[in-house]
Coordinates of C-alpha atoms in Angstrom, one line a residue:
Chain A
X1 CA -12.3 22.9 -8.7
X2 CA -11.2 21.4 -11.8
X3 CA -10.0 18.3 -10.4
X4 CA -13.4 17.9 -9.1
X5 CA -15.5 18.8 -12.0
X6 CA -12.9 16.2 -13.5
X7 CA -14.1 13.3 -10.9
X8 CA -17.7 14.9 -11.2
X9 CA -17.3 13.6 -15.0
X10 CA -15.8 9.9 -14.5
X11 CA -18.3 9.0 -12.1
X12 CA -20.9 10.1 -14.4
X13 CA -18.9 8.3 -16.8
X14 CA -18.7 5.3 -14.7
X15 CA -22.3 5.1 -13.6
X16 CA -23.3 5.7 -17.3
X17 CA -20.8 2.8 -18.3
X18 CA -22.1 0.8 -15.4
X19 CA -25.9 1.2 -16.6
X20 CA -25.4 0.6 -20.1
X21 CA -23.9 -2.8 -19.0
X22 CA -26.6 -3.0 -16.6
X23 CA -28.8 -2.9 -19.5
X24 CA -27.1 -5.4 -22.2
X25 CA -27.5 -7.8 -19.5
X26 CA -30.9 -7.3 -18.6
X27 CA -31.8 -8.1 -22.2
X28 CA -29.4 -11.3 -21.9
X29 CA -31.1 -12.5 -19.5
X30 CA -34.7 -11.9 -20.6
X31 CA -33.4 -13.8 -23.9
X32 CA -31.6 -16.4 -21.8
X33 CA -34.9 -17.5 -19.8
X34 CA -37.1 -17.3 -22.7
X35 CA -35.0 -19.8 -24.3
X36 CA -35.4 -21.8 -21.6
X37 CA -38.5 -21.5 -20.8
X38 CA -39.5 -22.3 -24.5
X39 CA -38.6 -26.3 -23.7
X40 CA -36.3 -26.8 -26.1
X41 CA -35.1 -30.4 -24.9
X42 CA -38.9 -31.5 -24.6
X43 CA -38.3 -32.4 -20.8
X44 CA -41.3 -29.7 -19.7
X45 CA -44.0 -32.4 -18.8
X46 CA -40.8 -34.5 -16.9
X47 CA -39.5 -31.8 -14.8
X48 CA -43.7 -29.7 -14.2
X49 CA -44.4 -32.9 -12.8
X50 CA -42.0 -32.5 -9.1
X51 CA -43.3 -30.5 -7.0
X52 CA -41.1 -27.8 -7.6
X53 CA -41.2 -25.6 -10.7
X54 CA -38.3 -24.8 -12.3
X55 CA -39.0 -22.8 -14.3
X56 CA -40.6 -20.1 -11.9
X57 CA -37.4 -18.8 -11.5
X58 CA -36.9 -18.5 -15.4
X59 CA -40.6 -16.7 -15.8
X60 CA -39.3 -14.0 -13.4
X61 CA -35.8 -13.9 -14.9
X62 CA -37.7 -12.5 -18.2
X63 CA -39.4 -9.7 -16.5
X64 CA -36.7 -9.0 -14.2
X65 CA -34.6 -8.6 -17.6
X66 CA -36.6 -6.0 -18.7
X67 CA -37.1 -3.9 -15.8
X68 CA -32.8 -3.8 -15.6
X69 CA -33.5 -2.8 -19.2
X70 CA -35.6 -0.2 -18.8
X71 CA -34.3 1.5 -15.6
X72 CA -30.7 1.4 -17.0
X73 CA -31.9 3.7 -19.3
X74 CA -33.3 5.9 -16.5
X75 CA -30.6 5.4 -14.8
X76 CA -28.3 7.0 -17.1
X77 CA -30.5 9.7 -17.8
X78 CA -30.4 10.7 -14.2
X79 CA -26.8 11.0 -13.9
X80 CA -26.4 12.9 -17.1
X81 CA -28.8 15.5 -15.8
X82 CA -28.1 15.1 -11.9
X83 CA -31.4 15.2 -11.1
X84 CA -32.4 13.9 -7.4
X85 CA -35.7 12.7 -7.7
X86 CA -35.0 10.8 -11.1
X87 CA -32.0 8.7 -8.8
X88 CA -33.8 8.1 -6.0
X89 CA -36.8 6.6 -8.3
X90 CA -34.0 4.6 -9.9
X91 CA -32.6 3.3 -6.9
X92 CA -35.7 2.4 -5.3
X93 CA -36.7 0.8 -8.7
X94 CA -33.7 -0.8 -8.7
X95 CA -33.8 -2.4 -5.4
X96 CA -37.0 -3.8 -5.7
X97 CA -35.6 -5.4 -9.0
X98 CA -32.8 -6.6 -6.9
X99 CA -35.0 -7.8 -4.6
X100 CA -36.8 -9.8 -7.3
X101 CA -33.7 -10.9 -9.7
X102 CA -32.2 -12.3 -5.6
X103 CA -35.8 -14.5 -5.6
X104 CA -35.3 -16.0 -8.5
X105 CA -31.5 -17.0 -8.2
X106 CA -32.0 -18.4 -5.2
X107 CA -35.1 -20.3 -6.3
X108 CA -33.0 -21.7 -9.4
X109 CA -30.2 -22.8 -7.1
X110 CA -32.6 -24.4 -5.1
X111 CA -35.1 -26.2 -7.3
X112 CA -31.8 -27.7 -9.3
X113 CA -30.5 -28.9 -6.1
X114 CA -33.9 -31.1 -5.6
X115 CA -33.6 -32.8 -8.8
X116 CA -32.0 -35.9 -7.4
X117 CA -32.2 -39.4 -8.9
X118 CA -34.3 -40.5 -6.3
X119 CA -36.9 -37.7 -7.1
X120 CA -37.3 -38.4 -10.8
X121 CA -37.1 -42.4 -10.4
X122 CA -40.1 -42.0 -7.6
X123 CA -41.9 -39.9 -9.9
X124 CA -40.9 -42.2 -12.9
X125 CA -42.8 -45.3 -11.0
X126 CA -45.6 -43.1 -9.7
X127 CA -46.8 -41.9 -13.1
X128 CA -45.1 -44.0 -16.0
X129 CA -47.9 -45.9 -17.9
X130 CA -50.5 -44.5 -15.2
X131 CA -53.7 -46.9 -16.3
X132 CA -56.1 -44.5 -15.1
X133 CA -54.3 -41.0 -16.2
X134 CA -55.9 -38.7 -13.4
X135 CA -55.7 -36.1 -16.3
X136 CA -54.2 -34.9 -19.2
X137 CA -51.0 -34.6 -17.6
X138 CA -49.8 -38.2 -17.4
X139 CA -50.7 -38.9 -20.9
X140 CA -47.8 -36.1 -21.6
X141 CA -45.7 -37.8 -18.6
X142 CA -45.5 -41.3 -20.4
X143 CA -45.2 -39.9 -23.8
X144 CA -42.4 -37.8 -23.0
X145 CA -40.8 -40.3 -21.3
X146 CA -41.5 -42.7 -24.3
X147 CA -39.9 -40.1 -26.5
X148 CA -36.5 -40.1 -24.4
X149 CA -35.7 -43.1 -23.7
X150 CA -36.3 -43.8 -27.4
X151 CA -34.2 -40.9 -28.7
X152 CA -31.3 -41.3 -26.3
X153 CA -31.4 -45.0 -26.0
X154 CA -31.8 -45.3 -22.2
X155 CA -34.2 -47.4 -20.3
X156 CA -35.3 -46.0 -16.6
X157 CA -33.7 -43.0 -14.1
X158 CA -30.6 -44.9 -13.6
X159 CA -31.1 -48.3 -15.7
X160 CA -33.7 -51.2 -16.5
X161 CA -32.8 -52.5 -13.0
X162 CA -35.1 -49.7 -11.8
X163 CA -38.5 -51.4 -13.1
X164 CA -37.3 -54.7 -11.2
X165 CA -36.3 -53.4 -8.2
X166 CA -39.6 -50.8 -7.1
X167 CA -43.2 -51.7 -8.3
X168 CA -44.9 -49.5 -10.0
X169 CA -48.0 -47.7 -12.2
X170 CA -46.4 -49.6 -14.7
X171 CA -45.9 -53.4 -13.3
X172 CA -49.5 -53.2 -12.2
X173 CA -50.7 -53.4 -15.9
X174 CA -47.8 -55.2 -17.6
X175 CA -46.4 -58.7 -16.1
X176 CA -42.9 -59.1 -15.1
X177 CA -42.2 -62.2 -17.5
X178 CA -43.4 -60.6 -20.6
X179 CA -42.2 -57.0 -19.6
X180 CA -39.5 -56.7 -17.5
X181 CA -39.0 -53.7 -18.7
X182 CA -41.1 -51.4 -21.5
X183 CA -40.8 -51.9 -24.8
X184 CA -39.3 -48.9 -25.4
X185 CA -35.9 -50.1 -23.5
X186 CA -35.6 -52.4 -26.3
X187 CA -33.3 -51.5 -29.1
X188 CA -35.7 -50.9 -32.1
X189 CA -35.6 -51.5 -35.8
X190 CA -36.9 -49.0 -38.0
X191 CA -40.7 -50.0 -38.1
X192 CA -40.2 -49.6 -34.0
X193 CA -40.3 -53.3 -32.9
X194 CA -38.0 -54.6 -31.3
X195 CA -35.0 -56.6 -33.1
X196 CA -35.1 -59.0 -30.8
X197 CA -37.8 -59.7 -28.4
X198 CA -36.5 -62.6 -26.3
X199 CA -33.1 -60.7 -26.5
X200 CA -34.7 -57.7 -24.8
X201 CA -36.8 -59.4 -22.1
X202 CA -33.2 -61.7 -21.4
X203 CA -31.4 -58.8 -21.3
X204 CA -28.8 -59.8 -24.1
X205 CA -26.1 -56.9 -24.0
X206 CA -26.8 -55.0 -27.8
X207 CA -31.0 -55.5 -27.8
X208 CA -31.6 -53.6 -24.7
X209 CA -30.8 -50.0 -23.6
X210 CA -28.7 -50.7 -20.4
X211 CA -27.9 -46.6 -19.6
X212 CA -29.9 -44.8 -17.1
X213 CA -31.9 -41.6 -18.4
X214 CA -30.6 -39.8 -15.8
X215 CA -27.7 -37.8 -17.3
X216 CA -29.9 -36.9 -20.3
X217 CA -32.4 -35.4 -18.1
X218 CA -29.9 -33.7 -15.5
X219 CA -27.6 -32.4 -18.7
X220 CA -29.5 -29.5 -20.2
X221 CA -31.3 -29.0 -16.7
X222 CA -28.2 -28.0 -15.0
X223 CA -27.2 -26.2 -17.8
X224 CA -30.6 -23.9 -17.1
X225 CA -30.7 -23.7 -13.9
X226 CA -26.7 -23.1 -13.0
X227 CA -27.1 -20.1 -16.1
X228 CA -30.2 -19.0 -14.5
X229 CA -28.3 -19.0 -11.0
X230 CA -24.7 -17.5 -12.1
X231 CA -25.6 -15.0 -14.3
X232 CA -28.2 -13.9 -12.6
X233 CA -25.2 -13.7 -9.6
X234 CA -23.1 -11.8 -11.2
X235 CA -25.3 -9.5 -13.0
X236 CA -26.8 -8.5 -9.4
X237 CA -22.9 -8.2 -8.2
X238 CA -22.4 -5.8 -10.7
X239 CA -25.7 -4.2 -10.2
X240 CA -24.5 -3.8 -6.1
X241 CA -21.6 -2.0 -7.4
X242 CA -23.4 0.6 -10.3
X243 CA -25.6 1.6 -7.1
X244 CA -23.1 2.4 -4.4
X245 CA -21.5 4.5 -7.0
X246 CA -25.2 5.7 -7.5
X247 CA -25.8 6.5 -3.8
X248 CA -22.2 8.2 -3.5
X249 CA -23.0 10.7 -6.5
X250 CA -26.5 11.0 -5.4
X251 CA -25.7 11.9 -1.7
X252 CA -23.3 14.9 -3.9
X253 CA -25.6 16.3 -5.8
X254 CA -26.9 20.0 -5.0
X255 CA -30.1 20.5 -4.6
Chain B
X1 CA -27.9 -92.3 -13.9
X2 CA -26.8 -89.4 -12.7
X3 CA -25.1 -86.8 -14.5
X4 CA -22.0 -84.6 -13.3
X5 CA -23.6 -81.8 -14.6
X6 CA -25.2 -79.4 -12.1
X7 CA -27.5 -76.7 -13.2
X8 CA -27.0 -73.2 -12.7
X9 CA -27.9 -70.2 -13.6
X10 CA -25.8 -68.7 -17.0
X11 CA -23.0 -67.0 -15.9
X12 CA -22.4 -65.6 -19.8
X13 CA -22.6 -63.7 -21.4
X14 CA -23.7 -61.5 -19.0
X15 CA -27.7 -61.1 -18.6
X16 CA -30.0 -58.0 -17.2
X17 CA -32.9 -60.2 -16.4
X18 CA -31.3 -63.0 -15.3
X19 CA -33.4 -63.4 -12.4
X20 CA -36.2 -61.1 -12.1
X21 CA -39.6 -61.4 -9.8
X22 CA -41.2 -64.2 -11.9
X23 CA -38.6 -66.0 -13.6
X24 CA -34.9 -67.0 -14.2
X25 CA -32.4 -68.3 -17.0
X26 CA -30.2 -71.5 -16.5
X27 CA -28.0 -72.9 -18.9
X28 CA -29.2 -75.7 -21.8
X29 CA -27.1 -79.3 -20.7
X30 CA -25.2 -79.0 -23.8
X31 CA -23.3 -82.4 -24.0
X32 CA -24.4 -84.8 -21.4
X33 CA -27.5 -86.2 -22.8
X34 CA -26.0 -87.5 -25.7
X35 CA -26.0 -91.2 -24.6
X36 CA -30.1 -91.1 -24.3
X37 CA -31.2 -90.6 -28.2
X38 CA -34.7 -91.9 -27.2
X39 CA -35.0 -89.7 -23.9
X40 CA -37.4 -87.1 -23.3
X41 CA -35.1 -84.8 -21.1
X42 CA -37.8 -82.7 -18.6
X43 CA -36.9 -79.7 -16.6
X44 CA -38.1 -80.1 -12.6
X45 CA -38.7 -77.2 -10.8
X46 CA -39.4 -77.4 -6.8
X47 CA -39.6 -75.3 -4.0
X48 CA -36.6 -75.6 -2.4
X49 CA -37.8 -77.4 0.9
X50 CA -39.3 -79.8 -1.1
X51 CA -36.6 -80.5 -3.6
X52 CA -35.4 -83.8 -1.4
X53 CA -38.8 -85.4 -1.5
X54 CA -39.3 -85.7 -5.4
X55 CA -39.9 -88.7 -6.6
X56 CA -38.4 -89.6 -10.1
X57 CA -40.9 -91.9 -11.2
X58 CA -43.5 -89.3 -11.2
X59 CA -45.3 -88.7 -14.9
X60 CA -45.1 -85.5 -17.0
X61 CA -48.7 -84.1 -17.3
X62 CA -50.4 -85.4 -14.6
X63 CA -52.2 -83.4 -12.5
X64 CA -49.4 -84.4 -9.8
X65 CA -46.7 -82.7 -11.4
X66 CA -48.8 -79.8 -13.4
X67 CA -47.4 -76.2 -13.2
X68 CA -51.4 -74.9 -12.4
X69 CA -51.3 -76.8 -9.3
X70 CA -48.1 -75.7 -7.9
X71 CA -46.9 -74.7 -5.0
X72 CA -50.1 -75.3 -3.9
X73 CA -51.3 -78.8 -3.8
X74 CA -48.0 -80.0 -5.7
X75 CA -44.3 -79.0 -4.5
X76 CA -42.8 -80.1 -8.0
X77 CA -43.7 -79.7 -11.6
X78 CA -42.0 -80.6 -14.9
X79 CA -41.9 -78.8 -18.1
X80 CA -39.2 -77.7 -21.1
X81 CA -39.9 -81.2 -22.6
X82 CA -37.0 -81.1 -24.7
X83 CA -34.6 -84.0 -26.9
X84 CA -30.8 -84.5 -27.4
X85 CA -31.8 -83.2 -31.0
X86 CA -32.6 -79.7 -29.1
X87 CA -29.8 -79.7 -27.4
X88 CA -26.5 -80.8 -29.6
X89 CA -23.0 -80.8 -28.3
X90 CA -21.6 -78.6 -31.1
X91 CA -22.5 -75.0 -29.6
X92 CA -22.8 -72.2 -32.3
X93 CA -20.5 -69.3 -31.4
X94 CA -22.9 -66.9 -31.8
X95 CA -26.2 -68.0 -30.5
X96 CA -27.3 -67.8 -27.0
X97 CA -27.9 -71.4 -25.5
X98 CA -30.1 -70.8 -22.4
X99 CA -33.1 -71.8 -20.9
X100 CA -36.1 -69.3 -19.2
X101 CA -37.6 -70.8 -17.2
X102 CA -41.2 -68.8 -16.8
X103 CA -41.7 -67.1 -19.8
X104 CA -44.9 -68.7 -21.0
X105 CA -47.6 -66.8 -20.0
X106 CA -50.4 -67.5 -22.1
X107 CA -50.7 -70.8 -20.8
X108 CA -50.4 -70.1 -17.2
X109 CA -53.6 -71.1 -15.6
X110 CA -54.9 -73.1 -18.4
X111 CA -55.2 -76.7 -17.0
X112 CA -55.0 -78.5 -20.7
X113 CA -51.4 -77.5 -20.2
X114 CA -50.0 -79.5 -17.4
X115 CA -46.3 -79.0 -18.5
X116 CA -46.5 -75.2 -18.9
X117 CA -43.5 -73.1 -18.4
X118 CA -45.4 -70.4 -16.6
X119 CA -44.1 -68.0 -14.6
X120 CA -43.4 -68.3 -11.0
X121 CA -45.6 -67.1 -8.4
X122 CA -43.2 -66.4 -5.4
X123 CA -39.7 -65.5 -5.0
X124 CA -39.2 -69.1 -4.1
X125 CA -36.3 -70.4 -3.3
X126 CA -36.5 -73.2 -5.8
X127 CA -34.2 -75.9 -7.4
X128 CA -34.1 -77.4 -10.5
X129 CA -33.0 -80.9 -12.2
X130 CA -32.9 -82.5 -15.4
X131 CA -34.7 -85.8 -15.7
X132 CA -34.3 -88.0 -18.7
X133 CA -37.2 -90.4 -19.0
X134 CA -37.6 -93.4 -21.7
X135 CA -40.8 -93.8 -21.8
X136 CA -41.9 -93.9 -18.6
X137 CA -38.7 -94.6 -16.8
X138 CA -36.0 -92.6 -15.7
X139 CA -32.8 -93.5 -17.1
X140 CA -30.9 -90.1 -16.1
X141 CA -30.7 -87.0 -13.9
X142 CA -28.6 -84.1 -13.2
X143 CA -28.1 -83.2 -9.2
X144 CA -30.2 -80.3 -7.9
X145 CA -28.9 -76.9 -8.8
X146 CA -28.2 -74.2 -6.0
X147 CA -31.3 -72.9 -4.5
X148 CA -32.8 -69.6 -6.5
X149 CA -34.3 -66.8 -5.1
X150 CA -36.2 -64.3 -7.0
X151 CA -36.4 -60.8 -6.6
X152 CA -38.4 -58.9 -5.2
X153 CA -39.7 -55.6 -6.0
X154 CA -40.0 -52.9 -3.1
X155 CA -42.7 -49.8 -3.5
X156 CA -41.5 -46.5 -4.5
X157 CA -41.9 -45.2 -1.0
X158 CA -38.9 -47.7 -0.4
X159 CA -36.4 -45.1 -2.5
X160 CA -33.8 -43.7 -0.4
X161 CA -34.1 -39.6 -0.5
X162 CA -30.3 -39.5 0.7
X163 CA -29.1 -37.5 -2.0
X164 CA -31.4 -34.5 -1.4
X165 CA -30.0 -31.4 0.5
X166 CA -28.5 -27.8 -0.5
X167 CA -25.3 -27.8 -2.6
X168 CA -22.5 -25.5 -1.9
X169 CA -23.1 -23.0 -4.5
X170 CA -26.6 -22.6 -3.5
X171 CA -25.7 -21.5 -0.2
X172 CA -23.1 -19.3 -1.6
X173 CA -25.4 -17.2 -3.5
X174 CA -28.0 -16.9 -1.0
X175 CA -25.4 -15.6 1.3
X176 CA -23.9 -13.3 -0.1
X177 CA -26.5 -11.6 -2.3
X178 CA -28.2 -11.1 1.2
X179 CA -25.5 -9.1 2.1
X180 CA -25.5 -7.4 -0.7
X181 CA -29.2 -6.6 -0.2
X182 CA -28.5 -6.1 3.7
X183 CA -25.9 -3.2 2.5
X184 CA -28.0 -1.6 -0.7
X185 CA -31.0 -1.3 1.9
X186 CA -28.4 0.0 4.4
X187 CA -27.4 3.0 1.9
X188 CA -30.5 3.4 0.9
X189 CA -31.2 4.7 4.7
X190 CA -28.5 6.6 4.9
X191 CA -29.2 8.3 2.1
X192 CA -33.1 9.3 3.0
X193 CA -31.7 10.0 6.4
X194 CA -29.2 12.6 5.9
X195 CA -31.5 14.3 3.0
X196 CA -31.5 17.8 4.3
X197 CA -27.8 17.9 6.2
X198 CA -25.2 18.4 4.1
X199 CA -23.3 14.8 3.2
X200 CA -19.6 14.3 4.3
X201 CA -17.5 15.3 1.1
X202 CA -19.2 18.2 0.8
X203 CA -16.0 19.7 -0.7
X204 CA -16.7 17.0 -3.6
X205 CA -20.2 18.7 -4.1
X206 CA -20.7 18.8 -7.8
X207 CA -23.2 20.9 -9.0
X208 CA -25.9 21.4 -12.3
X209 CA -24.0 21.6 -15.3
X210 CA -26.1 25.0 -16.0
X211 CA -26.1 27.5 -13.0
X212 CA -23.2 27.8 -10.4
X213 CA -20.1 26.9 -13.1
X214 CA -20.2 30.4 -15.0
X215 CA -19.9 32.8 -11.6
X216 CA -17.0 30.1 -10.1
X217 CA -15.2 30.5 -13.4
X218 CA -15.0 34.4 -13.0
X219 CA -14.1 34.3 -9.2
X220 CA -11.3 32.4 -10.1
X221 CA -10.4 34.5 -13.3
X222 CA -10.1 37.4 -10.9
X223 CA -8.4 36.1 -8.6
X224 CA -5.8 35.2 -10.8
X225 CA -5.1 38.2 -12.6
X226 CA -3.5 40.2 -9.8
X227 CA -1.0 37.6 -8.9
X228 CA 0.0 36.9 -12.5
X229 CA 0.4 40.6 -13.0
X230 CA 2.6 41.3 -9.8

């Protein structure tokens, strides 16, 4: 009898270690999508504009966050007292948080996957310099573009050789021999002209940006949605494991 | 005359908008029209089927040879009126010796400026040739250059979507955390199932801290005693 009051106490101890992790993560997570869903690289009105949100997945990240949170700490005061009701609220709880936290991996994964090239340079052409902005939304489209190419000195998705290729919103309002590319592709001095005008519509290497925007964009955004995916991942692998062991010592419990 | 120079379009340094959908960049003839110190030295620019046909005694700024009027009534047109004194032999290292041809805009459709250097309509092909005139008569040429095509641009709907399509770790999480989910929910039935029955392991039963402990404690104090005794 002692043996088993002794394995009585380590899977308490177990689940109770298992749920305390349980909820350390949840609150790492909740503080991993608000992070991201703050827009700290500026990129929001870039990446809102395909027709898949991103950041859906990070919105219910937070909430799923604090559900594990808060039903870790149920969960632990269920197995300390043994009670059969107050696990099998837990464990329903908990799958339907499962449930939830599975969407919004999966969503992640997904929506990173359609963040191709090909998607942002369409998008790029569709939208950049829109004359007519439909609404407020493509105002913030060119700026933000504006504002990246300028920071990271980068011209187009994958280089200047993307606003010669495709028409565009962009080519309808600006002719292709005084603007072969925006003036924003042009290396600028510090009053923001460009150094060298001629040099820039030429193409001289050193008074143009020659780099693609594309790995600026795709950097952080992986970064998001891969931490969004994986942790979430493993946090739910762990979670799979904290409830067998609750289901096991749930199904033992007198009643 | 005519020059061994052919003109072509500048190989370096290396340019991005070398040829784009209106114009294109062609070298200066550095070095050949030093001879002709009186010579106006004219750019030609002609459609490509056409290029055969040009006549050199044709006058700069006449309506015949105006950039307005091409490619439409006039398959030829001259412009980049230029001296030996824009184009000496001693090349600075630094500077960048080319020619656009079609980057004046503001003067495109005005008709005052026959010998515009407007930009080009089509994606051609065209040819070009220097002509040096003195006065009115030519005295020196280059040979037609290479025909030029232009580029041109493709609407969006054009962009390959090839690189869409579900990456390996996507489909790795989705498959597994369904069987994860597949097995919680399995428990989970289980579990409500066999509610009132008594669950295998029932010898691993644990019980309330509070009630049953005490009277097993004493059973097993009893039972003890005797044998320890004997």
């Amino acid at each position: 009898m002692a043996k088993s009051d002794d394995c009585v106490h380590i899977l308490q101890g177990l689940l109770v270690f298992g749920n305390v992790v349980i909820g350390l993560c949840g609150i790492a997570l909740t503080a991993e999508c608000i992070y991201f869903v703050s827009n700290p690289h500026g990129l929001y009105p870039v990446l809102k504009a395909s027709e898949n949100d991103i950041y859906a997945a990070a919105w219910i990240g937070i909430f799923v966050g604090l559900a594990l949170f808060a039903l870790s700490i149920l969960g632990i005061i269920g197995v300390i007292k043994a009670s059969r009701t107050l696990l099998l609220v837990y464990i329903i709880l908990m799958l339907i948080t499962f449930a939830f936290e599975m969407a919004s991996c999966i969503t992640a994964a997904t929506h990173r996957d359609s963040l191709t090239p090909s998607a942002f340079l369409k998008e790029m052409l569709e939208r950049y310099q829109k004359s007519e902005p439909a609404n407020n939304s493509d105002n913030e489209f060119t700026k933000t573009w504006d504002e990246l190419m300028l920071q990271n000195h980068c011209c187009g998705v994958l280089g200047p050789s993307d606003w010669q290729e495709y028409t565009s919103a962009f080519r309808d309002t600006h002719n292709d021999a005084d603007y072969p590319w925006p003036r924003k592709c042009c290396v600028l001095d510090a009053q923001g002209l460009p150094v060298s005008l001629d040099g820039c519509k030429l193409g001289v290497p050193g008074y143009y940006n020659s780099n693609g925007c594309y790995d600026a964009i795709s950097g952080p955004v992986n970064t998001h949605a891969w931490g969004v995916a994986w942790f979430g991942f493993a946090i739910l692998c762990w979670t799979f494991c904290v409830l067998l062991g609750t289901m096991f010592y749930w199904s033992g419990i007198e009643y | 005359e005519e020059l061994p120079y052919r003109p072509a379009l500048t190989q370096t340094p290396k340019l991005e908008g070398l040829v784009t959908a209106s114009t294109f960049v062609v070298d200066q003839p550095r070095c050949f029209f030093d001879k002709y110190n009186n010579a106006d030295i004219w750019l030609v620019v002609a459609l490509d089927k056409a290029a055969s046909t040009f006549n050199n005694t044709a006058a700069p700024g006449t309506p015949e040879t105006a950039f307005q009027n091409f490619p439409d009534t006039v398959s030829a047109y001259m412009t980049l009126n230029a001296t030996v004194a824009n184009y000496p032999c001693s090349r600075p290292a630094r500077d960048i010796t080319v020619l656009r041809v079609g980057s004046e805009t503001s003067c495109a459709g005005d008709k005052s400026r026959p010998t515009c250097n407007g930009p080009l309509p089509g994606p051609g092909p065209y040819r070009v040739k220097f002509l040096a005139l003195q006065g009115s008569e030519p005295v020196a040429e280059t040979p037609w250059s290479a025909p030029i095509t232009l580029r041109t641009a493709k609407p969006p709907s054009k962009i390959p979507m090839t690189d869409r399509g579900h990456s390996a770790g996507m489909i790795a999480i989705t498959t597994i955390l369904s069987i994860l989910f597949a097995i919680l929910l399995a428990g989970l039935v289980a579990m409500l199932v066999f509610w009132g029955s008594d669950s295998c392991g029932s010898s691993s039963t644990f019980s309330k801290p509070e009630s049953v402990t005490v009277r097993r404690y004493n059973t097993h104090h009893v039972y003890d005693q005797p044998a320890a005794r004997l």
